[in-house]
Amino acid sequence: MTTTAFAGGDAKRARLAPKATFKERVHDKLHDAKVQRAMRNFNLAGARARAIGELDNLEDIRTASAAIRDRALAHLDVWLERFEREALARGTHVHWAETHDDINRIVVDIARKAGVRKIIKSKSMVSEESHLNVALEGAGMQVVETDLGEYIIQLKGETPSHIIAPAIHLNRDDVADVFHEHHGTERKTDPTALTMEARKFLREHFLSADMGITGANFLIAETGSTIIVTNEGNGRMTTTLPRVHVAITGIEKVIPTLEDVACVLRVLTRSATGQSISNYVSINTGPKGDGDADGPVENHVVIVDAGRSALLGTDMQEALRCIRCGACMNHCPVYQNIGGHAYGWVYPGPIGSVLTPNYIGLENAVDLPHAATLCNQCGVVCPVRIPLPDLLRKLREKQTDRGLRPWQERVGLRAWAWFAQRPGLYALATRVAARIGRRMGGSNGLIHALPGNGGWTVERDLPAPQGRTFRELRAAGAKRAS
Amino acid sequence: MTAVSARDRILSRLREARGADPSAHDSERALVEARIREHPVGPRPTMAWTDAVERFRAECVRAASTVDTVATRAEVPLAVARYLVAKQLPTQAVAWPELGDLDWAAADIEIDFRAAQGDDPVGITGAHLAIAETGTLMFLSTPRTHPVTSLLPETHVAVVPASRVVRTMEDAFERTRVEVGALPRATNFVSGPSRTADIEGVLQIGAHGPFRVHVIVVDDRAPPASA
Ligand code: SF4
C-alpha cells in the first residue's frame, strides 16, 4: 500500500504528520483499547437526533442553509470585497493569506509589531492547518490554547481528534496526569474538579495575555463582522480581554446577512452538539470604540485561501459549503471505529476525507477517499446538504485517472477490462472461477481466507459460489422458455 | 516587491475559477448590495407558542438559567438580594450604570457601577433584547454596557423588561437595525451559564464564563384589558 506522506517541509509538521500509512494508523487505533472505549462513549449523534426533532421544517431550513452558502460561493469574490469594505470602515485590519506560510508570517508580524509576549487562543482549525503555534513559539511568544479540550491536548503535545470535541480520544486519567504534571497540583480524576482547575489556571492567562487569536464561524458581509459560536466562554474572553484580537478564517466562510446567520445557526448548533443555540454567540465588529471600557485596541482578520480557491468552480465546490458542525464524523461508522487521528491531517471524518486530498494533494492522501463505506449517513445529516459520498466517489475516480491507485488494483482492473471485452473468454473464466471457488468453500460453503486479499476475510467469511454462473443459469433459463 | 498583492491574486483566482465576466462586476456588486438591503428572512420553525415572555422563561430554564419575575423595576434590588442570599452567594456586585437609580442599599447589596474585573463575584446587567425561541439574552457593547460584566463574575444577573423580549434572532436583528443602526464592537448572545463537555463528554457547568445566569424579568407589559 502506498505511503501517506504529507506535503510541507518544516520539521515540526513532519513530526506532527504521522509517518505511518493510513492502514497502519487504522490498525493501531482499532487495537487501542483507550481509543475504542472513548469512541464507544462518544454520542453527539444522539444529542443531535433529539435536538433536530424540534424543527418541524428541518428540511426547509437545510435547503435554505445550503442556498445561503451557495449564494456566497456563487459570487465569492464580490461578497469578500463587500466584507472587506465594511470591516475596513469599522477599523478592522484585513489581511489575505494565500498559503499556510502566509498565515504564520502575517500573525507573527502583527504580534511582533504590537510587542506581544503572551497569546491566548480560542479554537481555530485553520491555525492547526498552518501549525501557527509552532511559528509563534519560534518567534519567542507564549501561546496558550483556552478551549478546555485544546488546552489538554496542547499540554500533552497532541493534535485534535475531532473538530468540535478535540480531546475526545482522551479519558479523565489522561487529563489527571497531564494537569498534575503541568500545574504541579495534587492529582485528581473528577471531571468537575479538573474543569475547575483548568478554569483557575486559564483565568490567569486570560487576564494577562496581550493578544487573542480565534477562528471565525463566519465573516458577515453585511456588517464587516466576525462571528464565533462557543460554549465555554473562552471565545468571548479571547475577543474581549487582550489588547489585540486576530480572527483567522477561510475565504469560503463569508455569509451575506445577519438573517442568514440566524437561519444557519438553527442547524449548526443542533447538528454539532444538539443544542438549540450555543451558550455564546459573539459577533465582533471592529476594535473598541471611544469610551469603551473593554475590547481590543487592534482588531485583525486574516482571510485564508491555502487551497480553497482550487475547489471553486469545480465538481468539489459543494465541499466549501461546510459549516464545520462535525455531524458527518459523528455519524460515520468509519470515524466511530478509528477516531480522528487515523485520518492523519487536521479534518477527520467524511468532510476531512474530501478536504484533505484537495488541500494537501490527492497523491498525499491516497487512502482517504476510500476511508468510507459510502453508506451516506453523512450526506443524510449534513445541515448544508453536502453530497459527501458523491464527492468521495469523484475523488476515487480522479485517483484512478491520475494513476494514483496501487499497482495491484490497476493491474487487476485492467485484467478485468480485458476479459470483459471478450465475452467468450469472460464466460469461460467466470465458469472456472466459480468451480474453483466452490471447491475452496468446502463442506460449509464458506471461504475463510481469500488468496491475494487476505484482509477481506480476517473478520468474516466469503460465501463460496454455488453451482453455475449467472450467465449459465440465464442461458439454461432461456432454453427452457423457448 | 510585487505590485499585485495577495488580496488581488486571491480575488482574481476566485473570479477566474467561477468564470466571471469582467464586464459584469458592477452588476454583480449591485446584486450583492440589493441582497443586503433586502436581507430576506429564511424559513423559521413553526412556533407553537404565542406568549413570547412565557416561552422565554421556559427556554431560559432549559438552558440552565434561573428565572424570577417582578412587576416593576423598583423591585429588582430586593429580587437580586433574595437570589444571592438563597444561593449563599456574596452580596458585593458590580453593575451597569443604567441600574444606578435603583435603591440597592435598601436590599443590603454593596454595589459598584463599573466594568467587572477578574475577581468580582457578581455582575448585574440589563439586556438589549431577549429571544424567546431559545431563552437567549442579547447584549450590545457601549461605554455604559460593559461586556465583561456578563462574562467575568461567577454569577451573572440580567434584568430584562418583558417589553424587550422578541420571538426570534431574526426579530432581534431587525429591531436592532431600527433602534441602533450599525452593530457595536461586541454583540453577544448568551444562553445560560458557561459549559463544557471536553472531558469524556461529561457536561460541566462553569468552564470559563459564569457558573450561574439568573434572569429577572420585569413584567412591564400593559396588563390585559379587563373584560
Ligand atoms: S460536511 Fe456537513 S456535516 Fe460535515 S462538518 Fe461540514 S457541515 Fe457538518
XYZ file of C-alpha atoms and ligand atoms in Angstrom, chain A residues 163 321-329 351 378 381-384 386 388, ligand 1:
26
model
C -13.220 19.468 15.057
C -20.422 24.980 1.928
C -19.201 23.168 5.060
C -20.014 24.941 8.318
C -17.806 22.602 10.415
C -20.537 21.185 12.610
C -18.912 17.765 12.871
C -22.151 15.830 12.292
C -20.714 13.884 9.356
C -17.933 12.447 11.525
C -15.522 16.005 5.219
C -23.006 11.806 6.453
C -27.218 14.541 8.376
C -25.154 17.314 6.770
C -27.033 20.542 7.571
C -25.944 22.149 4.301
C -23.070 18.366 1.029
C -20.191 13.693 0.733
S -19.623 18.409 5.840
Fe -21.644 18.910 6.588
S -21.895 17.526 8.360
Fe -19.677 17.560 7.911
S -18.853 19.170 9.221
Fe -19.347 20.115 7.239
S -21.407 20.948 7.500
Fe -21.096 19.475 9.158
